[in-house]
Coordinates of C-alpha atoms in Angstrom, one line a residue:
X1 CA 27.9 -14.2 4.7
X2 CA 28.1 -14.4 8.3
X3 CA 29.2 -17.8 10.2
X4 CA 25.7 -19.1 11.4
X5 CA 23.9 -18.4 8.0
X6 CA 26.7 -20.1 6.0
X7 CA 26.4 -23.2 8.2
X8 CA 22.6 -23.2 8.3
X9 CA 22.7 -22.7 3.8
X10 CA 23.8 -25.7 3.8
X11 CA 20.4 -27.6 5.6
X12 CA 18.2 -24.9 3.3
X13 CA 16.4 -28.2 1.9
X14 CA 16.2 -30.2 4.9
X15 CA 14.7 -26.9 7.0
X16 CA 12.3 -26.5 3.6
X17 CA 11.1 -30.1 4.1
X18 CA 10.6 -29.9 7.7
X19 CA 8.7 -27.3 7.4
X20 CA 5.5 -29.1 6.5
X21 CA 6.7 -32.1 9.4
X22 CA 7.2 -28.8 12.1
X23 CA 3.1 -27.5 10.4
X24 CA 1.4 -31.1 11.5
X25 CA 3.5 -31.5 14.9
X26 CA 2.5 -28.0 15.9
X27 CA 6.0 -27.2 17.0
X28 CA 9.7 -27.3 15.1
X29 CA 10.4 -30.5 13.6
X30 CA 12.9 -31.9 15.6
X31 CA 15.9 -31.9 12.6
X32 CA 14.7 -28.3 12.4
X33 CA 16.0 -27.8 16.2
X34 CA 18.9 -29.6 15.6
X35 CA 20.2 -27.5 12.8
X36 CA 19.9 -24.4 14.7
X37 CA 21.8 -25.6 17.0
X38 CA 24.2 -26.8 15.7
X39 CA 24.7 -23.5 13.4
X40 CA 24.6 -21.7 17.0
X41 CA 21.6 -19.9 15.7
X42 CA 20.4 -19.0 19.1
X43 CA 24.1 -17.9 20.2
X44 CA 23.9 -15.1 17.9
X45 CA 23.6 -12.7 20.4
X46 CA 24.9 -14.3 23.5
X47 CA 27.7 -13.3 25.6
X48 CA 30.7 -14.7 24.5
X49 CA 32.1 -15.6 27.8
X50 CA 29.4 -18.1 27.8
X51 CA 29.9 -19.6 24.6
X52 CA 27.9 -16.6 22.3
X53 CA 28.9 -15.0 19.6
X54 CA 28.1 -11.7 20.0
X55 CA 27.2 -10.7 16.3
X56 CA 26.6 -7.6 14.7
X57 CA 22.6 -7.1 15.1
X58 CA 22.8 -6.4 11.5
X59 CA 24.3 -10.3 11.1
X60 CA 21.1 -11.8 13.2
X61 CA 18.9 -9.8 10.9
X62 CA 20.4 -11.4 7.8
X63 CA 20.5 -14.8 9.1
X64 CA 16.6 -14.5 10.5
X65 CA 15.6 -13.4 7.4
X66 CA 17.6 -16.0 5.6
X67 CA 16.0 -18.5 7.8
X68 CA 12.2 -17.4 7.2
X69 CA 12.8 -17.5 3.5
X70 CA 13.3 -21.5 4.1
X71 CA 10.7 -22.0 6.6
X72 CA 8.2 -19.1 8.3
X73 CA 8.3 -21.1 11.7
X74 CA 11.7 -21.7 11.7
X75 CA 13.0 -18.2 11.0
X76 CA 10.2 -16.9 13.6
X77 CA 11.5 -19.3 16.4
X78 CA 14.8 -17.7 15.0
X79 CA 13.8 -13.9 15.6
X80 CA 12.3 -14.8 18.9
X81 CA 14.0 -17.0 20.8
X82 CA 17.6 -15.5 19.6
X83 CA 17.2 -12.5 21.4
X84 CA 16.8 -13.5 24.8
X85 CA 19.8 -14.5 25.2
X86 CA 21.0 -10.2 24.4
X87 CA 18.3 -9.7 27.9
X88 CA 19.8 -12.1 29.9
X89 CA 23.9 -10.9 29.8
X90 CA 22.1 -7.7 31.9
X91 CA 21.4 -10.5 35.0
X92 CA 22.7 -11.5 37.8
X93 CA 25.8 -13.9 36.6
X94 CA 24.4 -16.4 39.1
X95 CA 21.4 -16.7 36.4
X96 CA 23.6 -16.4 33.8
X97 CA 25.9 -19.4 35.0
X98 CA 22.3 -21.5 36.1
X99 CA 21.2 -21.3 32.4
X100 CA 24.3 -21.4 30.3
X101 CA 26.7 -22.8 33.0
X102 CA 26.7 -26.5 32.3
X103 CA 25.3 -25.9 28.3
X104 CA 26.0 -22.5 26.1
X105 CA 23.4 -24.4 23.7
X106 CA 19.9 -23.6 26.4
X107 CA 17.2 -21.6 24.9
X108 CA 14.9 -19.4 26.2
X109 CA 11.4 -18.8 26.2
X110 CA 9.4 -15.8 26.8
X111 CA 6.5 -13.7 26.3
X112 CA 7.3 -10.7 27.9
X113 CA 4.0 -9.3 28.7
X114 CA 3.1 -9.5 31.9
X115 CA -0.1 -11.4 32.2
X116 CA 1.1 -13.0 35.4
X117 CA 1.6 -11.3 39.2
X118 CA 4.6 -11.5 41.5
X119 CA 4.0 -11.5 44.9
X120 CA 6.8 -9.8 47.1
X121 CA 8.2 -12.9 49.8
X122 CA 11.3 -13.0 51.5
X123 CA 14.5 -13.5 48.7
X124 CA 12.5 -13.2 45.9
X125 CA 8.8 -13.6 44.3
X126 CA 6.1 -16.0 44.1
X127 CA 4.5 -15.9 40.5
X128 CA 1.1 -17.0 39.4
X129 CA -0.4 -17.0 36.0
X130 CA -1.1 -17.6 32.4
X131 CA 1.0 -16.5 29.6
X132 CA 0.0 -17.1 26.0
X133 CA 2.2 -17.1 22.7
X134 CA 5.5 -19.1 24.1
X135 CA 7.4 -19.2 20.6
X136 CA 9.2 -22.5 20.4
X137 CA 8.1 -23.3 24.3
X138 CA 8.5 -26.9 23.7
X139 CA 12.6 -26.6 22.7
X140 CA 13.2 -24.5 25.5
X141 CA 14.5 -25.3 29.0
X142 CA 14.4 -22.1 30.7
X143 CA 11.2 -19.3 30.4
X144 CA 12.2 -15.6 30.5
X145 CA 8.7 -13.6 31.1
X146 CA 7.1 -10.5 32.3
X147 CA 5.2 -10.2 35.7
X148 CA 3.4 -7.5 37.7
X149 CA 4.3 -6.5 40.8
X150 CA 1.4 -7.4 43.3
X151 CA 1.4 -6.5 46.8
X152 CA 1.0 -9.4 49.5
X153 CA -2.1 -10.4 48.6
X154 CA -1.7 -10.9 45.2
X155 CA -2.8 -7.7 43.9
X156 CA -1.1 -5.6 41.1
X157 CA 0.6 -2.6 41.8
X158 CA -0.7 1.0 40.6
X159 CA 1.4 2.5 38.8
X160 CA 2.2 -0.4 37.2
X161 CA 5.4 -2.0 37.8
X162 CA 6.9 -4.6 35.4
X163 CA 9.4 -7.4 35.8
X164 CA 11.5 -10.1 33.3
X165 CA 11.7 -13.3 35.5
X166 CA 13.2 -16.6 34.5
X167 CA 11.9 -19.9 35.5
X168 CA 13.4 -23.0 34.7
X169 CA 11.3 -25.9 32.7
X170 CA 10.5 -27.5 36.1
X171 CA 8.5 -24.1 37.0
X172 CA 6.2 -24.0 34.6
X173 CA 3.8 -26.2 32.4
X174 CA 3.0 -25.7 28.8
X175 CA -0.9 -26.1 27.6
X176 CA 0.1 -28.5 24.7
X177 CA -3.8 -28.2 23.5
X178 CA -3.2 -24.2 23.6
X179 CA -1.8 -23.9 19.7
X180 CA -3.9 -24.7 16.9
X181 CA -3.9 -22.0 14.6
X182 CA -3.9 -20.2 11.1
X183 CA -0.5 -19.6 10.4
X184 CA 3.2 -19.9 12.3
X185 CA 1.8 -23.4 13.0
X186 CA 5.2 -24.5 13.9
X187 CA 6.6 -21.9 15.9
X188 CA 4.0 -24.0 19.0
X189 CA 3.5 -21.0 20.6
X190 CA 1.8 -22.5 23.4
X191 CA 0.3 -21.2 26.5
X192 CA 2.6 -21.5 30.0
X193 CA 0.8 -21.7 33.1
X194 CA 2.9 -20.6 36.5
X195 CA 1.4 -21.5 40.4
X196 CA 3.1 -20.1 43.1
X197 CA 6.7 -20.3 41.7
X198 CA 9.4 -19.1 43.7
X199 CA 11.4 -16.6 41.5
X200 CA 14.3 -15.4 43.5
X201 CA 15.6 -12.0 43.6
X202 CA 18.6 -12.1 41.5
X203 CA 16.5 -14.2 38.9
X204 CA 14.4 -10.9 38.2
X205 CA 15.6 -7.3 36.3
X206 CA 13.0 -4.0 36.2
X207 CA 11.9 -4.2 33.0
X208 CA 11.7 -0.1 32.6
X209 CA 15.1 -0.5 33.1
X210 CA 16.1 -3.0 30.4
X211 CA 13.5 -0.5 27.6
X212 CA 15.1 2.9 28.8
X213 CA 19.0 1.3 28.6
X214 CA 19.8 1.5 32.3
X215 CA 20.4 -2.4 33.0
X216 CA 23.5 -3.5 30.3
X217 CA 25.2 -0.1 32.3
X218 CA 24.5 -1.5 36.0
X219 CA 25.1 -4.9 34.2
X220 CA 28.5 -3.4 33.7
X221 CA 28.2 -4.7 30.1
X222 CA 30.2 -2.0 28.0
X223 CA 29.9 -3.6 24.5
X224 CA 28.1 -2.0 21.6
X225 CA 25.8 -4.7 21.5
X226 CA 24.7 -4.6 25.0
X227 CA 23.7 -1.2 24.8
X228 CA 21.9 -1.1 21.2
X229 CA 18.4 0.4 22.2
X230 CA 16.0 -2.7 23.4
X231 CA 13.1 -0.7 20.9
X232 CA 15.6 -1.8 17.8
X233 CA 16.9 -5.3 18.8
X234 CA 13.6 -7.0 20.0
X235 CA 11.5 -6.2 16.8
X236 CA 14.3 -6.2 15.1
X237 CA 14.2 -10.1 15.0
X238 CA 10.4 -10.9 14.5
X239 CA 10.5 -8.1 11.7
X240 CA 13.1 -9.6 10.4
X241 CA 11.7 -13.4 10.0
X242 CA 8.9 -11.5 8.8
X243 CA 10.5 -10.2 5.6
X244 CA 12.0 -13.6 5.5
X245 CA 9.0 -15.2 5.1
X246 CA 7.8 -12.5 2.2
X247 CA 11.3 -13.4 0.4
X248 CA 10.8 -17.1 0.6
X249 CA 6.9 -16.7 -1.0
X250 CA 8.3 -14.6 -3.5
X251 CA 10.7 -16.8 -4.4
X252 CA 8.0 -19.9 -4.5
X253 CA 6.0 -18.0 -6.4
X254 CA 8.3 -16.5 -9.2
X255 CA 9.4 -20.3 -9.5
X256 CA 6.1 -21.2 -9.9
X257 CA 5.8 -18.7 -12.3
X258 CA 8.5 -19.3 -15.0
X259 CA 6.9 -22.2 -16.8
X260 CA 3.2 -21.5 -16.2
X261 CA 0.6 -20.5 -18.8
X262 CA -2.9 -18.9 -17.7
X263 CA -6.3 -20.0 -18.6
X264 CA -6.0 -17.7 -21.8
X265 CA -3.2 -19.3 -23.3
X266 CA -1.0 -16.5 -22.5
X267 CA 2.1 -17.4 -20.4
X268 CA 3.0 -15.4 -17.3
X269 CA 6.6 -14.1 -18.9
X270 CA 4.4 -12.9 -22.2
X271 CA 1.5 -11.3 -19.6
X272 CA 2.6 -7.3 -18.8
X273 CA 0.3 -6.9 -16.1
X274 CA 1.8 -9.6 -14.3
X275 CA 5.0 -8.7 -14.6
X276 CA 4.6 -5.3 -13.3
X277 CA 2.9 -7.0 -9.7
X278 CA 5.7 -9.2 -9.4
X279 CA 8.3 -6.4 -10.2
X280 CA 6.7 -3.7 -7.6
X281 CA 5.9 -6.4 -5.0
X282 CA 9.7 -7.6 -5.3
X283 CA 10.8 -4.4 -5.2
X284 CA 8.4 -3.2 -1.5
X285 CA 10.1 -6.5 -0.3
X286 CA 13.7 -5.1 -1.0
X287 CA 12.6 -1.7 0.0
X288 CA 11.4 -3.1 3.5
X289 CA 14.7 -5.0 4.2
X290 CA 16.9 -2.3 3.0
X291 CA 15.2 0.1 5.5
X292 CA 15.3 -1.8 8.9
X293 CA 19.0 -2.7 8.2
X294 CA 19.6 1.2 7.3
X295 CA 18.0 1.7 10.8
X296 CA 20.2 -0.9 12.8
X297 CA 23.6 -0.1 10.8
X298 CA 22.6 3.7 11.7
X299 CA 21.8 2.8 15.5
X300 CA 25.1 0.4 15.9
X301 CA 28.0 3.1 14.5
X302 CA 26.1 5.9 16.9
X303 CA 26.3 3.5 20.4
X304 CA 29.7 2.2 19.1
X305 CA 31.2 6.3 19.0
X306 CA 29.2 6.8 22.6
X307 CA 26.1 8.8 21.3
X308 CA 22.9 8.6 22.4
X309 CA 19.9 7.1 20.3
X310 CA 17.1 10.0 21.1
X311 CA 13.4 9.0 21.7
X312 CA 12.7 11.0 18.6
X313 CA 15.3 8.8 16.7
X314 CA 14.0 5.4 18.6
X315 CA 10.3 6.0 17.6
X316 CA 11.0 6.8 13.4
X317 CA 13.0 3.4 14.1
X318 CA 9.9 1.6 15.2
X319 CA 8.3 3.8 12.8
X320 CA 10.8 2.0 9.9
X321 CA 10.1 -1.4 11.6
X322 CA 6.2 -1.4 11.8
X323 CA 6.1 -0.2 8.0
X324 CA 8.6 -2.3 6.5
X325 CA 6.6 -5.4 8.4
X326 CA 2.7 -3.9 6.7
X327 CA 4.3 -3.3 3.3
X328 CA 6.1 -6.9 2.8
X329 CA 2.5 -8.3 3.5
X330 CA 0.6 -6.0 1.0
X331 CA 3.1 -7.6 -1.4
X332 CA 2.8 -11.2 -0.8
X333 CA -0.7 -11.0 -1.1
X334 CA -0.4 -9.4 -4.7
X335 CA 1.4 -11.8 -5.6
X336 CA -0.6 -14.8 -3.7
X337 CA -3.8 -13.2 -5.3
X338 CA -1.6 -13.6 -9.2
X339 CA -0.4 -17.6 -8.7
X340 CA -3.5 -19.0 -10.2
X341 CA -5.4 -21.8 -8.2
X342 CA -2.4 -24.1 -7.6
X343 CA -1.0 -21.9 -4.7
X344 CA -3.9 -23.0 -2.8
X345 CA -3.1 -26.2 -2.4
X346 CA -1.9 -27.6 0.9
X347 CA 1.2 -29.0 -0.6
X348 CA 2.4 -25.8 -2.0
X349 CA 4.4 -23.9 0.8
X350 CA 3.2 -20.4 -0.8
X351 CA 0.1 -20.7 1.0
X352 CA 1.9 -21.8 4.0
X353 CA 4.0 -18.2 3.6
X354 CA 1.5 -16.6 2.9
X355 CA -0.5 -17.9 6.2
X356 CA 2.4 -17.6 8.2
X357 CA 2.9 -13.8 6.6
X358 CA -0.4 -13.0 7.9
X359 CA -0.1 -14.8 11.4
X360 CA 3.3 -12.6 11.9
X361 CA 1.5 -9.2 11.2
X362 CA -0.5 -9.9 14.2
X363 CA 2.2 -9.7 16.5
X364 CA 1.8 -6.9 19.1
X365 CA 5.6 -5.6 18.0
X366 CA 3.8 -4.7 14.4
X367 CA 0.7 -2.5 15.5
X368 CA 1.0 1.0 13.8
X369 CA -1.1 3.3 15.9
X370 CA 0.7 4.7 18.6
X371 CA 4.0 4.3 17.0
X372 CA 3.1 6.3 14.0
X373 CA 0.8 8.8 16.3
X374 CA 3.9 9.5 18.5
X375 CA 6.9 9.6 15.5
X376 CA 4.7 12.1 14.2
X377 CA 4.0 13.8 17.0
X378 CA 7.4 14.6 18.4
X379 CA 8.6 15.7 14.9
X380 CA 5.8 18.3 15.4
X381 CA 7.5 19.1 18.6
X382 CA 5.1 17.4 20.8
X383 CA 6.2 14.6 23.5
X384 CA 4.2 11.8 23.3
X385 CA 3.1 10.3 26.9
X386 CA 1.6 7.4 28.0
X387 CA 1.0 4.7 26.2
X388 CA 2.5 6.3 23.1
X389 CA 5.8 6.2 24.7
X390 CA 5.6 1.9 25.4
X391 CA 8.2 0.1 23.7
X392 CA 9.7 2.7 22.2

């Protein structure tokens, strides 16, 4: 058991609890935020010369999923949040010392997609815009998102050229009436709204260059974990609290289970049907955990002995990822659809999984199509182009 997940067992009941508190506030209860940092949850992946702990990725799977088994919003701020701090050791180290330089313990927002524009200025940018789905916004002091590049008048760039800026709190304001939703209630995954922010120059990296591995080398970051393939690590984590979240209903549910008797008299232990759902919806949830660890232990020892990950190898990853994320939902709603009428209940937290389950499939990280389109492809001995080549 790794260090962060053997501090953070022992708040499993408080994080449970607070779980319901973080679904009414619309954001982490606030003894939720406190645990994680204290356990250095966020640290995971951050550099160690600023107070990280630079963990196996395999570790901050674990602890993610670990995490989401206690509490879906918790273990998705988790997978989210903790893996900024991996993007920003490839900065400047004058960002690097603004964020972590007086506290090791600030968090990042994002989103990455670049829904705003930056304007070209002397010594940096000026960024406008609207960005939706800030996980954990409202625990965060710094944002780290994606922008356009727009020309002087404000317009975007063709081709399209992509950014990762950070703004700190005082940049940006959050849309607090922006979250009121279906599922990851507590994750407040509020809209940010950006006017004319300067962003300078050294507080920006090419995003092309952090996907395609280029910025931990001009970084001059030579650890493993710097240059793990950014395809791998960024789902790696919402993927991961995804599973977590399957786990935890699981493990309502079979607890649920163990002393109930259906309308027919017949308990659940004595019912064979029943049985076998629980049995092959357990076993797509170990299936779908055992795979995306298989594909990060598999990725780590090739970048540790100096090999390249190929695009061919990087997209049957994402391939792994994306399946293992559709499959642990197909599970929890067979078992969802076998806990009798009780499970709906708002003061069950299996329908709060099984919510939150649903509300993780919709991230953009977990659509299928082009991922499966171009892993199939390029087995055929086709190169996928395009849009079938994004985040891959």
């Amino acid at each position: 058991m790794g260090q962060v997940l053997e501090r953070i067992e022992g708040f499993a009941e408080e994080i449970r609890v607070a779980g319901g508190e973080g679904e009414k506030l619309m954001r982490l209860a606030e003894g939720s935020v406190l645990r994680l940092r204290d356990a250095g949850a966020i640290r995971m992946l951050q550099p160690k010369g600023y107070g990280g702990l630079e963990v196996h990725p395999r570790e901050f799977a674990e602890t993610t999923m670990a995490i989401g088994a206690m509490d879906g919003a918790t273990g998705w701020v988790t997978g989210i949040v903790g893996v900024h701090p991996w993007e920003l050791a490839f900065f400047d180290t004058k960002a690097q010392d603004e964020v972590w330089g007086q506290d090791p313990d600030t968090w990042m927002a994002s989103p990455y997609a670049p829904m705003g524009v930056a304007r070209p200025v002397d010594g940096g940018y000026l960024l406008s815009g609207r960005w939706s789905f800030s996980t954990g916004t409202d625990h965060c002091q710094w944002v780290m998102i994606g922008a356009a590049v727009g020309d002087e008048q404000g317009k975007r760039l063709m081709p399209p050229r992509t950014l990762h800026v950070l703004l700190p709190r005082s940049d940006y304001e959050i849309d607090q009436q922006s979250w009121d939703v279906v599922g990851l209630r507590g994750t407040g995954s509020k809209d940010l709204i950006v006017k004319d922010a300067f962003v300078p120059a050294y507080r920006t990296i090419d995003a092309a260059k952090v996907f395609d591995g280029t910025a931990p080398k001009e970084a001059g970051r030579g650890e493993t974990l710097y240059n793990f393939p950014f395809s791998c690590i960024f789902p790696l984590g919402i993927t991961s609290s995804l599973i977590g979240i399957a786990e935890g209903a699981l493990a309502c549910h079979i607890a649920a289970q163990k002393s109930r008797v259906a309308i027919t008299g017949v308990a659940i232990k004595d019912d064979p049907y029943v049985l076998f759902a629980i049995g092959e919806a357990a076993a797509e949830i170990a299936a779908s955990r055992a795979a995306i660890l298989e594909t990060v232990d598999r990725f780590w020892d090739m970048v540790e002995k100096g090999q390249e990950v190929s695009f061919e190898m990087r997209a049957i990853g994402r391939r792994t990822q994306t399946a293992a994320a559709w499959r642990v939902v197909r599970a929890v709603d067979e078992i969802f659809a076998r806990s009798g009428g009780g499970a709906l209940q708002m003061k069950t937290p299996l329908q709060r999984f099984w919510r939150d389950a649903h509300a993780g499939l919709s991230h953009a990280i977990h659509v299928p199509g082009s991922i499966f389109h171009s892993s199939a492809l390029i087995q055929l001995g086709g190169e996928p182009q395009g849009i079938h080549r994004s985040m891959i």
